[in-house]
Coordinates of C-alpha atoms in Angstrom, one line a residue:
M1 CA 9.1 -37.6 -10.5
E2 CA 10.9 -36.3 -7.7
A3 CA 8.7 -34.9 -5.6
I4 CA 8.8 -30.6 -5.8
T5 CA 8.6 -30.3 -2.2
E6 CA 11.9 -32.0 -2.0
R7 CA 13.2 -29.0 -3.3
V8 CA 11.5 -26.6 -1.9
G9 CA 10.8 -24.3 0.9
P10 CA 7.4 -25.3 2.6
A11 CA 6.4 -21.9 3.3
S12 CA 6.4 -20.1 0.1
G13 CA 8.1 -22.6 -2.6
Q14 CA 11.9 -22.0 -2.8
R15 CA 13.6 -24.4 -4.6
L16 CA 16.9 -25.7 -3.2
Q17 CA 18.7 -25.7 -6.6
P18 CA 22.5 -25.6 -6.5
H19 CA 22.4 -23.1 -9.2
Q20 CA 20.5 -19.6 -9.7
H21 CA 17.6 -19.7 -12.0
A22 CA 17.4 -17.1 -14.6
V23 CA 14.2 -14.9 -14.7
A24 CA 11.9 -16.0 -17.8
Q25 CA 12.4 -14.3 -21.0
P26 CA 10.4 -11.4 -21.5
V27 CA 8.0 -11.0 -24.5
S28 CA 5.3 -8.7 -25.7
F29 CA 2.5 -8.8 -28.2
A30 CA -1.0 -7.4 -28.4
G31 CA -0.6 -4.5 -25.7
T32 CA 1.2 -6.8 -23.1
F33 CA 4.2 -8.2 -21.5
G34 CA 4.5 -12.0 -21.0
L35 CA 7.5 -14.6 -19.7
Y36 CA 8.8 -17.2 -21.9
Q37 CA 10.2 -20.2 -19.7
P38 CA 12.3 -22.5 -22.1
A39 CA 12.6 -25.9 -21.3
E40 CA 15.5 -26.9 -19.5
G41 CA 15.2 -30.2 -19.8
A42 CA 17.5 -30.4 -16.7
K43 CA 17.0 -34.0 -15.5
Q44 CA 16.9 -35.9 -19.2
G45 CA 18.5 -33.9 -21.5
V46 CA 15.7 -33.7 -23.3
V47 CA 12.9 -31.4 -24.4
R48 CA 9.1 -32.8 -24.6
K49 CA 7.1 -32.5 -27.2
C50 CA 4.6 -30.5 -25.7
A51 CA 4.3 -26.7 -24.1
V52 CA 2.0 -24.9 -21.1
L53 CA 0.2 -21.7 -21.7
F54 CA -0.7 -20.1 -18.1
L55 CA -4.0 -18.8 -18.0
Q56 CA -4.4 -16.1 -15.0
P57 CA -7.3 -15.4 -12.6
W58 CA -8.4 -11.6 -11.9
G59 CA -7.3 -9.4 -9.6
F60 CA -6.6 -10.0 -5.9
E61 CA -6.6 -13.8 -6.6
E62 CA -4.1 -13.0 -9.6
M63 CA -1.9 -11.1 -7.0
C64 CA -2.4 -14.2 -4.7
T65 CA -1.3 -16.9 -7.7
H66 CA 1.3 -15.1 -9.9
K67 CA 4.1 -16.4 -7.7
L68 CA 2.8 -19.9 -7.9
F69 CA 2.6 -19.4 -11.9
R70 CA 6.3 -18.8 -11.7
I71 CA 7.1 -21.6 -9.6
M72 CA 5.3 -24.1 -11.6
A73 CA 7.0 -22.7 -14.7
E74 CA 10.4 -23.5 -13.4
E75 CA 9.3 -27.1 -12.3
L76 CA 7.7 -27.4 -15.7
A77 CA 11.3 -26.2 -17.0
C78 CA 13.0 -28.8 -15.2
E79 CA 11.1 -31.7 -17.0
G80 CA 11.7 -30.3 -20.0
I81 CA 8.4 -28.3 -20.8
A82 CA 8.0 -24.9 -21.9
S83 CA 5.9 -22.3 -20.8
L84 CA 4.3 -19.1 -21.5
R85 CA 2.2 -16.7 -18.8
F86 CA 0.7 -13.2 -19.5
D87 CA -1.2 -10.3 -18.4
Y88 CA -4.9 -9.8 -20.0
P89 CA -4.8 -6.4 -21.5
G90 CA -5.8 -3.8 -18.9
T91 CA -4.6 -5.9 -15.8
G92 CA -0.8 -6.4 -14.6
D93 CA 1.7 -4.7 -16.7
A94 CA -0.5 -4.8 -19.7
L95 CA -1.5 -1.6 -21.6
D96 CA -4.9 -0.2 -21.1
P97 CA -6.9 -0.9 -23.9
P98 CA -8.5 1.8 -25.8
D99 CA -11.8 0.5 -25.8
R100 CA -13.5 -0.4 -22.4
T101 CA -16.7 -1.6 -24.0
L102 CA -15.0 -4.7 -25.1
G103 CA -16.5 -7.4 -23.0
L104 CA -14.7 -11.0 -22.4
S105 CA -13.7 -11.4 -26.1
L106 CA -10.7 -9.1 -25.5
W107 CA -9.4 -11.7 -23.0
Q108 CA -9.8 -14.5 -25.3
D109 CA -8.5 -13.0 -28.3
T110 CA -5.2 -12.2 -26.4
I111 CA -5.2 -15.9 -25.3
R112 CA -5.5 -16.9 -29.2
L113 CA -2.2 -14.4 -29.7
A114 CA -0.5 -16.1 -26.7
L115 CA -1.1 -19.5 -28.2
D116 CA 0.6 -18.4 -31.6
V117 CA 3.9 -16.9 -29.8
L118 CA 4.1 -20.0 -27.7
A119 CA 3.7 -22.3 -31.4
Q120 CA 6.5 -19.6 -32.5
K121 CA 8.8 -19.9 -29.6
T122 CA 8.5 -24.0 -29.4
G123 CA 8.2 -24.8 -33.3
G124 CA 4.3 -25.2 -33.1
L125 CA 4.3 -27.7 -30.1
P126 CA 1.1 -29.5 -28.5
V127 CA 0.0 -27.0 -25.9
I128 CA -1.7 -27.6 -22.6
L129 CA -3.6 -25.0 -20.9
L130 CA -3.4 -24.7 -17.4
G131 CA -5.8 -21.9 -15.9
H132 CA -6.7 -20.8 -12.8
G133 CA -10.1 -18.9 -11.5
L134 CA -11.8 -17.0 -13.9
G135 CA -8.9 -17.9 -16.5
A136 CA -9.7 -21.4 -16.1
S137 CA -13.3 -20.8 -17.1
L138 CA -12.1 -19.0 -20.0
G139 CA -10.2 -21.4 -21.0
V140 CA -13.0 -24.2 -20.7
G141 CA -15.1 -22.0 -22.7
M142 CA -12.9 -21.6 -25.2
A143 CA -11.0 -25.3 -25.6
A144 CA -13.4 -26.9 -28.2
D145 CA -12.6 -24.3 -31.1
L146 CA -8.8 -24.4 -30.3
D147 CA -6.4 -26.3 -32.1
G148 CA -3.0 -28.0 -31.0
L149 CA -4.1 -28.8 -27.3
A150 CA -3.0 -31.8 -25.7
G151 CA -4.7 -31.3 -22.4
F152 CA -6.7 -28.9 -19.8
V153 CA -6.0 -28.2 -16.5
A154 CA -8.3 -26.2 -14.3
M155 CA -7.3 -24.8 -11.1
A156 CA -10.4 -23.5 -8.7
P157 CA -12.8 -22.7 -11.9
V158 CA -15.3 -20.5 -12.1
A159 CA -18.5 -22.2 -12.4
S160 CA -21.0 -19.0 -12.8
G161 CA -20.2 -16.0 -13.6
R162 CA -23.4 -14.2 -11.6
A163 CA -22.5 -16.2 -8.2
Y164 CA -18.2 -15.0 -9.1
L165 CA -19.5 -11.4 -8.8
R166 CA -21.1 -12.2 -5.3
E167 CA -18.1 -13.7 -4.5
L168 CA -16.0 -11.0 -5.3
Q169 CA -18.2 -8.2 -3.6
F170 CA -18.3 -10.5 -0.3
W171 CA -14.3 -10.6 -0.7
A172 CA -13.6 -7.6 -1.2
R173 CA -15.8 -6.4 2.0
V174 CA -13.9 -8.5 3.7
I175 CA -10.8 -6.9 2.3
D176 CA -11.5 -3.7 3.1
D177 CA -12.8 -4.5 6.5
G178 CA -9.3 -5.9 7.2
L179 CA -7.9 -2.5 6.2
G180 CA -10.2 -0.2 8.1
L181 CA -11.4 1.5 4.9
A182 CA -14.1 3.8 5.8
E183 CA -17.5 2.9 3.9
H184 CA -17.8 6.0 2.0
L185 CA -13.8 5.5 0.8
R186 CA -14.8 2.1 -0.7
P187 CA -15.3 1.8 -4.5
S188 CA -19.2 1.9 -5.2
G189 CA -21.3 1.0 -8.1
M190 CA -18.6 -1.2 -9.8
T191 CA -16.9 -4.2 -9.8
A192 CA -13.4 -3.8 -7.7
I193 CA -11.4 -5.8 -5.3
A194 CA -8.2 -4.9 -3.7
G195 CA -7.7 -1.7 -5.8
H196 CA -8.6 -4.0 -9.3
V197 CA -11.4 -2.4 -11.0
M198 CA -13.1 -4.8 -13.5
P199 CA -14.5 -2.7 -16.4
D200 CA -18.2 -2.5 -16.8
A201 CA -18.7 -4.3 -20.0
K202 CA -16.5 -7.2 -18.6
A203 CA -18.4 -7.4 -15.5
S204 CA -21.6 -7.2 -17.5
A205 CA -20.5 -9.9 -20.2
L206 CA -19.7 -12.1 -17.0
K207 CA -22.9 -11.7 -15.1
K208 CA -24.4 -13.5 -18.2
T209 CA -22.0 -16.1 -18.7
D210 CA -22.7 -19.7 -17.4
F211 CA -19.4 -21.7 -18.0
S212 CA -21.1 -24.8 -17.2
A213 CA -22.8 -24.6 -20.4
V214 CA -20.2 -24.3 -22.5
Q215 CA -19.5 -27.3 -25.2
P216 CA -16.2 -29.1 -23.6
H217 CA -13.2 -29.9 -25.8
R218 CA -13.9 -33.9 -25.9
S219 CA -10.4 -34.8 -27.5
I220 CA -8.2 -33.7 -24.7
P221 CA -7.8 -34.9 -21.3
H222 CA -9.0 -32.7 -18.4
L223 CA -7.5 -32.0 -14.9
F224 CA -10.1 -30.3 -12.2
V225 CA -8.3 -29.0 -9.3
N226 CA -11.1 -28.7 -7.1
R227 CA -12.1 -27.0 -3.4
A228 CA -13.5 -29.1 -1.0
D229 CA -15.6 -26.2 0.5
R230 CA -16.6 -24.9 -3.0
P231 CA -19.3 -26.9 -4.7
G232 CA -19.2 -25.3 -7.8
D233 CA -15.9 -26.8 -8.9
G234 CA -16.9 -29.9 -8.6
Q235 CA -20.0 -29.4 -10.0
L236 CA -18.7 -27.9 -13.0
A237 CA -16.2 -30.9 -13.5
K238 CA -19.5 -33.3 -13.7
Q239 CA -21.3 -31.2 -16.2
M240 CA -17.9 -31.4 -18.5
E241 CA -17.8 -35.0 -17.8
A242 CA -21.6 -35.5 -18.5
K243 CA -20.9 -33.6 -22.1
G244 CA -18.3 -36.1 -23.0
A245 CA -15.0 -34.3 -22.1
R246 CA -12.4 -36.7 -20.2
V247 CA -12.2 -35.3 -16.6
E248 CA -9.9 -36.9 -13.4
T249 CA -10.6 -34.1 -10.4
V250 CA -7.8 -34.0 -7.7
D251 CA -8.8 -32.1 -4.2
Y252 CA -6.9 -28.3 -4.0
P253 CA -5.3 -28.6 -0.4
G254 CA -3.4 -25.1 0.6
Y255 CA -5.7 -22.6 -1.5
D256 CA -6.9 -20.5 1.4
A257 CA -3.6 -20.0 2.8
M258 CA -2.3 -18.8 -0.5
V259 CA -5.2 -16.3 -0.7
G260 CA -5.1 -15.1 2.7
N261 CA -2.3 -12.4 4.1
P262 CA -0.4 -11.5 1.0
A263 CA 2.5 -10.9 3.6
M264 CA 2.4 -14.5 5.0
A265 CA 0.9 -16.3 2.2
R266 CA 1.9 -20.2 1.6
M267 CA 1.8 -21.6 -1.6
P268 CA 0.0 -25.1 -2.3
M269 CA 2.9 -27.3 -3.1
V270 CA 0.9 -30.3 -2.8
A271 CA -1.7 -29.1 -5.2
A272 CA 1.2 -27.8 -7.6
E273 CA 3.3 -30.9 -7.6
N274 CA -0.3 -33.0 -8.5
V275 CA -0.5 -30.8 -11.5
I276 CA 3.1 -31.2 -12.7
S277 CA 2.9 -34.8 -12.5
W278 CA -0.2 -34.8 -14.7
I279 CA 1.0 -32.5 -16.8
V280 CA 4.2 -34.4 -17.2
R281 CA 2.5 -37.7 -17.6
R282 CA 0.4 -36.4 -20.4
A283 CA 3.4 -34.7 -22.0
A284 CA 5.2 -37.9 -21.5
A285 CA 2.7 -40.0 -23.8
L286 CA 3.4 -37.2 -26.4
G287 CA 7.5 -38.6 -26.8
E288 CA 10.9 -36.7 -26.5
Q289 CA 12.6 -34.3 -28.6
K290 CA 16.2 -36.0 -29.0
R291 CA 17.5 -32.6 -30.6
P292 CA 20.4 -30.6 -28.6
L293 CA 18.7 -28.4 -26.5
A294 CA 21.2 -25.6 -28.2
T295 CA 18.9 -25.6 -31.1
D296 CA 15.6 -24.7 -29.5
P297 CA 13.6 -22.2 -31.8
L298 CA 14.0 -19.3 -29.1
A299 CA 17.7 -19.7 -29.5
V300 CA 17.7 -19.1 -32.8
S301 CA 14.9 -16.7 -33.3
G302 CA 17.4 -13.6 -33.6
Q303 CA 15.0 -11.8 -30.7
D304 CA 16.4 -10.2 -27.6
E305 CA 16.1 -12.9 -25.1
D306 CA 16.5 -10.4 -22.1
Q307 CA 14.4 -7.6 -22.6
A308 CA 10.9 -6.8 -24.5
H309 CA 9.3 -3.8 -25.1
L310 CA 5.8 -1.8 -24.8
D311 CA 5.1 1.7 -26.3
G312 CA 2.2 3.6 -24.6
G313 CA 1.9 6.5 -26.1
D314 CA 4.1 9.5 -23.4
F315 CA 5.7 6.3 -22.3
R316 CA 7.9 3.5 -23.3
E317 CA 8.1 0.3 -21.4
T318 CA 11.1 -2.4 -21.4
A319 CA 10.8 -5.5 -19.3
L320 CA 13.9 -6.8 -18.8
R321 CA 16.1 -9.1 -16.2
F322 CA 19.1 -8.1 -14.9
G323 CA 21.4 -8.8 -12.4
R324 CA 23.9 -11.9 -11.5
G325 CA 22.8 -14.8 -13.6
K326 CA 19.8 -12.6 -15.0
R327 CA 17.9 -13.0 -11.6
L328 CA 15.8 -10.0 -11.4
Y329 CA 13.0 -9.3 -13.3
G330 CA 11.9 -5.3 -13.9
I331 CA 9.8 -3.1 -16.2
L332 CA 11.4 0.3 -16.9
C333 CA 9.2 2.7 -17.5
E334 CA 10.9 5.9 -19.6
P335 CA 9.2 9.1 -21.2
T336 CA 8.8 9.3 -24.9
G337 CA 9.6 13.0 -24.5
P338 CA 12.1 15.1 -22.9
R339 CA 13.5 13.5 -19.5
C340 CA 13.4 15.3 -16.5
G341 CA 13.9 14.9 -13.0
A342 CA 15.7 11.8 -10.9
S343 CA 15.1 8.5 -11.4
V344 CA 12.3 6.6 -9.0
L345 CA 13.1 3.2 -7.7
L346 CA 9.6 1.5 -7.0
L347 CA 9.9 -0.9 -4.4
N348 CA 7.6 -4.0 -3.5
T349 CA 5.6 -4.3 -0.8
A350 CA 5.5 -7.6 1.2
Y351 CA 5.4 -10.0 -1.5
D352 CA 3.1 -8.3 -4.1
R353 CA 4.2 -8.4 -7.5
N354 CA 5.8 -4.9 -8.5
A355 CA 2.8 -4.1 -10.6
G356 CA 1.5 -3.4 -7.0
W357 CA -1.5 -3.3 -5.3
G358 CA -4.5 -2.7 -7.3
R359 CA -1.9 -1.6 -10.0
S360 CA -0.6 0.9 -8.2
G361 CA 3.2 0.7 -9.2
V362 CA 2.0 0.5 -12.9
A363 CA -0.4 3.7 -12.8
M364 CA 2.5 5.3 -10.8
A365 CA 5.3 4.8 -13.0
R366 CA 3.3 5.8 -16.2
K367 CA 1.9 9.0 -14.7
L368 CA 5.8 10.3 -13.9
A369 CA 6.6 9.0 -17.2
G370 CA 4.0 11.4 -18.5
E371 CA 5.8 14.1 -16.1
G372 CA 9.5 13.1 -18.1
I373 CA 10.6 11.0 -14.8
A374 CA 11.8 7.6 -15.6
S375 CA 11.2 4.7 -13.2
L376 CA 11.9 1.2 -12.8
R377 CA 9.7 -1.2 -11.0
F378 CA 11.1 -4.7 -10.0
D379 CA 10.6 -7.7 -8.2
V380 CA 13.2 -8.4 -5.4
A381 CA 14.2 -12.2 -5.1
N382 CA 11.7 -14.9 -4.2
V383 CA 9.0 -12.3 -5.0
G384 CA 6.8 -11.9 -7.9
D385 CA 8.8 -12.8 -11.0
S386 CA 12.2 -13.2 -9.2
P387 CA 13.4 -16.4 -8.5
P388 CA 15.2 -17.4 -5.1
V389 CA 18.9 -17.1 -4.3
P390 CA 20.0 -20.7 -3.7
G391 CA 21.1 -21.1 0.2
L392 CA 19.7 -17.9 1.5
P393 CA 16.3 -17.8 4.1
D394 CA 13.3 -18.4 2.3
Q395 CA 11.6 -15.3 4.3
V396 CA 13.3 -12.3 2.7
L397 CA 11.2 -9.6 3.9
Y398 CA 13.1 -7.1 6.4
A399 CA 16.7 -9.3 5.4
E400 CA 19.8 -7.6 4.6
T401 CA 20.0 -9.5 1.3
Q402 CA 17.6 -7.6 0.0
Y403 CA 20.1 -4.9 -0.4
D404 CA 21.9 -6.9 -3.1
D405 CA 19.0 -6.7 -5.3
V406 CA 18.5 -2.6 -5.2
E407 CA 22.1 -2.6 -5.6
A408 CA 21.4 -4.5 -8.9
A409 CA 18.6 -2.4 -9.8
L410 CA 20.8 0.7 -9.2
A411 CA 23.2 -0.8 -11.2
V412 CA 20.7 -0.9 -14.4
L413 CA 19.8 2.9 -13.8
E414 CA 23.6 3.8 -13.6
E415 CA 24.3 1.7 -16.8
R416 CA 21.7 3.7 -19.0
S417 CA 22.6 7.4 -17.1
L418 CA 19.7 7.3 -15.0
L419 CA 21.1 8.2 -12.0
P420 CA 20.5 10.3 -9.6
S421 CA 17.5 8.0 -8.0
V422 CA 15.3 8.6 -5.4
V423 CA 13.6 5.5 -4.3
A424 CA 9.5 5.0 -3.2
G425 CA 8.2 2.0 -0.8
R426 CA 5.1 1.4 1.2
C427 CA 5.2 -0.6 4.2
S428 CA 8.3 -3.0 3.9
G429 CA 8.9 -1.8 0.6
G430 CA 9.4 1.7 2.9
Y431 CA 11.9 0.3 5.7
L432 CA 14.0 -1.8 2.8
G433 CA 14.0 2.0 0.9
F434 CA 15.2 3.8 4.1
S435 CA 17.8 1.2 4.5
C436 CA 19.1 1.1 1.3
M437 CA 19.2 5.1 1.2
T438 CA 21.5 5.2 4.1
K439 CA 24.0 2.5 2.5
D440 CA 24.0 3.7 -1.3
H441 CA 25.1 7.5 -1.4
R442 CA 23.3 6.8 -5.3
I443 CA 19.7 7.2 -3.9
A444 CA 19.3 10.9 -3.2
G445 CA 16.2 10.8 -1.7
A446 CA 13.4 8.9 -0.5
C447 CA 9.3 9.1 -0.3
L448 CA 8.2 6.3 2.0
V449 CA 4.3 5.2 2.6
N450 CA 3.2 3.8 6.1
P451 CA 6.9 2.3 6.8
F452 CA 6.3 -0.1 9.8
V453 CA 10.0 0.5 11.3
F454 CA 13.0 1.9 10.4
Y455 CA 15.3 -0.6 12.3
W456 CA 14.5 -4.6 12.1
D457 CA 16.2 -6.7 14.9
K458 CA 18.1 -9.5 13.3
R459 CA 17.2 -12.0 15.8
R460 CA 13.1 -11.4 15.2
R461 CA 11.3 -13.6 13.2
V462 CA 9.6 -12.1 10.6
E463 CA 6.2 -14.2 11.0
D464 CA 6.2 -13.6 14.7
G465 CA 6.4 -9.3 13.6
L466 CA 3.5 -10.0 10.7
A467 CA 1.2 -12.7 12.4
V468 CA -0.5 -10.6 14.8
V469 CA 0.3 -7.2 13.9
P470 CA -1.6 -4.7 15.9
R471 CA -3.4 -1.5 14.6
S472 CA -2.8 1.8 16.4
L473 CA -4.8 2.9 19.3
D474 CA -6.7 5.2 17.4
T475 CA -7.8 2.6 15.1
Y476 CA -9.3 0.5 18.2
K477 CA -11.1 3.1 19.4
H478 CA -13.1 4.0 16.3
R479 CA -13.4 0.4 15.5
L480 CA -14.8 -0.7 18.9
F481 CA -18.3 0.8 18.9
Q482 CA -18.8 0.4 14.9
V483 CA -22.0 -1.6 14.4
Q484 CA -20.2 -3.9 12.1
T485 CA -17.7 -4.5 15.3
L486 CA -20.6 -5.6 17.6
R487 CA -22.0 -7.7 15.4
R488 CA -19.2 -9.5 14.6
L489 CA -18.7 -9.8 18.6
W490 CA -22.0 -11.2 19.0
R491 CA -21.7 -13.8 16.5
G492 CA -18.5 -14.9 17.9
K493 CA -16.6 -13.7 15.1
V494 CA -14.0 -11.9 16.7
D495 CA -10.5 -13.0 18.3
V496 CA -11.4 -11.4 21.6
K497 CA -8.3 -12.9 23.3
N498 CA -6.2 -11.6 20.7
A499 CA -8.0 -8.0 20.3
I500 CA -7.3 -7.6 24.5
R501 CA -3.7 -8.3 23.9
N502 CA -3.3 -6.0 21.0
F503 CA -5.2 -3.1 22.8
A504 CA -3.2 -3.5 25.4
L505 CA 0.3 -3.8 24.0
V506 CA -0.4 -0.6 22.1
S507 CA -1.9 1.2 24.8
V508 CA 1.2 0.5 27.2
R509 CA 3.5 1.7 24.3
R510 CA 1.7 4.8 23.7
V511 CA 2.0 5.8 27.3
L512 CA 5.6 4.9 27.6
N513 CA 6.2 6.9 24.3
R514 CA 4.5 9.9 25.8
L515 CA 6.2 9.7 28.7
G516 CA 9.3 9.1 26.8
L517 CA 10.0 5.9 29.2
A518 CA 10.0 3.3 26.4
Q519 CA 14.0 3.3 26.3
V520 CA 14.2 3.2 30.0
F521 CA 12.2 0.0 30.5
S522 CA 14.1 -1.9 27.5
R523 CA 17.5 -2.5 26.4
D524 CA 16.6 -3.6 22.9
V525 CA 14.7 -0.5 22.6
R526 CA 17.3 2.0 23.7
L527 CA 19.6 0.0 20.6
E528 CA 17.0 0.6 18.4
H529 CA 16.1 4.0 19.1
R530 CA 20.3 4.9 18.7
A531 CA 20.4 3.1 15.9
V532 CA 17.6 4.7 14.1
R533 CA 18.7 8.2 15.5
V534 CA 22.3 7.8 14.1
A535 CA 20.7 6.8 10.5
F536 CA 18.5 9.9 10.9
A537 CA 21.8 11.9 11.9
A538 CA 23.6 10.6 8.8
L539 CA 21.1 11.2 6.0
A540 CA 20.6 15.0 7.5
K541 CA 24.5 15.2 7.4
R542 CA 24.3 14.3 3.5
K543 CA 21.5 16.7 3.3
T544 CA 19.2 14.3 1.6
P545 CA 15.6 14.4 1.6
L546 CA 13.1 12.1 3.3
V547 CA 9.4 12.6 2.8
L548 CA 7.5 10.5 5.4
L549 CA 3.6 9.8 4.4
Y550 CA 1.2 8.2 7.0
S551 CA -2.2 7.1 7.3
E552 CA -3.8 8.6 10.4
H553 CA -4.3 5.0 12.6
D554 CA -1.6 3.4 10.6
V555 CA 0.3 0.9 13.6
G556 CA 3.7 2.4 11.9
L557 CA 2.9 5.6 13.8
D558 CA 3.7 4.2 17.0
H559 CA 6.9 3.2 16.1
F560 CA 7.6 6.9 14.7
Y561 CA 6.4 8.3 17.6
Q562 CA 8.2 6.0 20.2
H563 CA 11.6 7.4 18.4
F564 CA 10.3 10.9 17.6
G565 CA 7.5 11.7 20.3
P566 CA 4.4 12.4 19.9
Q567 CA 3.6 14.1 16.5
G568 CA 7.0 13.8 15.7
R569 CA 8.1 16.6 17.4
K570 CA 11.8 15.9 17.6
L571 CA 12.2 15.6 14.1
E572 CA 12.6 19.3 14.0
R573 CA 16.6 18.8 14.7
Y574 CA 16.1 16.8 11.1
P575 CA 15.9 19.4 8.4
N576 CA 16.1 17.2 5.7
V577 CA 13.2 15.2 7.0
R578 CA 9.1 16.3 6.1
T579 CA 6.5 14.0 7.5
D580 CA 2.4 14.5 7.0
I581 CA -0.2 12.5 8.4
L582 CA -3.1 12.0 5.9
A583 CA -6.8 11.4 7.0
E584 CA -9.5 9.4 5.0
T585 CA -6.7 6.4 3.8
D586 CA -5.8 3.0 4.9
H587 CA -2.5 1.3 5.4
N588 CA -2.2 1.0 1.6
F589 CA -3.3 4.4 0.5
S590 CA -6.4 2.8 -1.6
P591 CA -8.3 6.0 -2.3
A592 CA -7.4 7.8 -5.2
A593 CA -6.9 11.1 -3.1
A594 CA -4.2 9.0 -1.0
Q595 CA -2.7 7.9 -4.7
Q596 CA -2.4 11.3 -6.3
R597 CA -0.7 12.7 -3.2
Y598 CA 1.7 9.9 -3.0
F599 CA 2.0 10.6 -7.0
E600 CA 3.0 14.5 -6.4
E601 CA 5.0 14.0 -3.6
I602 CA 7.2 11.7 -5.4
K603 CA 7.2 13.9 -8.7
A604 CA 8.4 17.1 -6.2
L605 CA 11.2 15.0 -4.6
A606 CA 12.3 13.7 -8.1
L607 CA 12.2 17.2 -9.7
A608 CA 14.3 19.0 -6.3
V609 CA 17.0 16.0 -6.5
Q610 CA 17.4 16.2 -10.1
A611 CA 17.9 20.3 -9.7
S612 CA 20.1 20.1 -6.9
K613 CA 22.6 17.5 -8.6
L614 CA 22.5 19.9 -12.3
P615 CA 25.4 22.4 -12.8
A616 CA 24.5 25.8 -11.1
Q617 CA 24.2 27.9 -14.5
Q618 CA 21.8 25.1 -15.9
I619 CA 19.7 25.1 -13.1
K620 CA 19.6 29.3 -13.2
A621 CA 18.8 28.9 -17.1
G622 CA 15.8 26.6 -16.3
V623 CA 14.4 28.7 -13.3
S624 CA 14.7 32.2 -14.9
A625 CA 12.7 30.9 -17.7
G626 CA 9.9 29.6 -15.6
K627 CA 10.4 26.1 -16.3
E628 CA 11.6 22.9 -14.9
P629 CA 15.0 22.2 -14.9
V630 CA 15.5 19.3 -17.8
S631 CA 18.3 17.3 -18.6
E632 CA 18.6 15.8 -22.2
P633 CA 16.8 12.3 -22.7
E634 CA 19.2 9.5 -22.5
A635 CA 19.3 6.8 -24.8
S636 CA 17.6 3.3 -23.5

């Protein structure tokens, strides 16, 4: 088999294919969305007698592996192997189950239903389960009772539910520390990580579950992909083998680089290649289907291959693929009642999938729909479920190529009569929203959270800018005298050299900004300053409303003050801009109060923009009646 690394970029797995890959085909079942990747058979022109069902991990680990699953599904498709990946109820883009007292059985039942969907799509081909983390362990526990399996792959499996919950607790603390989230703002009395909250019933069931005690499927081959520094991985494989399972093991290089900083995550392509090679060998042993690809069961199923739907009471969601060659994936969330306000375009942050940090994108979209406001959340190219564009750089953050993706999303809204639109985004998504707003007049307003910058120098490597992002000076002062920091310093767990460098950098920048000398000492800073002021002036001339929300210690404030002075006093010349700095929150706006404020600002902006676009007599009628101006609901 041709090595994956010969076709992908080394940093994050961009395939160097001569043609544009389409997004996998959306499906919906059991209150969740899935993506069915049909077998292309591009190499041999045949479809193998095997399919793969992906079983995702949970929480932050799922966010980190989501792109990996997409890459692996595309590789398997090229080998003639179809696959299905999906979200468990209450995770990702799935609906929240009405009964939160159900334990792991709800997710296990969904796995069984996913197998039925995959069988329908492929004509009942044998299935290899491919699970990661908790998903791998759920599969181990179920495999013996499932029919039609041809193999099982467990990547970084969970051996003990109790130990897993302890690891989650530690992992969550590391993430919250990295965000600088104050202790009293962190979730307590629950199982939570990176904004993901596990229902008590599932956490309680996990606590009592020892996956090493289950009986394995003895008739199928197993591949365990084990992390060398996690003894539990290897122990689970040994115990399954001792119980009669046919077990092979390989190492899992690159795991830690994948689950570190999401903005700089590197996909573990060596491990992925080992897994795909193993699956291809198992599939080859089952033979090949010589029928033409055009008679694939999906092609004659009569179902819409480009979209799927979920009804959630006061909202209806449509998963769709769009853009040239159906290269982008997104979810349109519309109210089931009368629609009002401008639509909202929710933009990715870094490489997070469109569901957002802690499912914040999902929650935002559905709350907006409850107020009658439609929204579209989507993955830009090479993020989440949207494949990369061949020939373009692997690094897409702060790249002008993302404008094409936003333009395609706006075209979707325009085709469905959902304009005007406002954009909302955080950090790099905030930068993208601001940049696109200056270029496309279909964007009638923006609400941006903690934008890192308003201008990006094309000569600057994104990796250099993100590798060591300094905190604000106020954050350094606050953290310096924390007992936690002193303990870490004493134990040698603080990069003192880097901390001093960042502290000095931020201090100098703060002094220069306050003295108004930043532009004096640097030609590049002068050019950046001019570009930012020109962009703000253009938006002011168009009277395009812009809302900027910052957490009080965010590093983006230093860039903001550089252009608009301390506390943004120079913004007075731009009456269309409103800024607020929020206490008691972090860069991601994790606390519920910060999320609510973000929602209220977007809602108010969408309603205000739509009112300004309606005929004067319609606005007057709505206001005089004491109601929000509304437009007739549009057909989707």
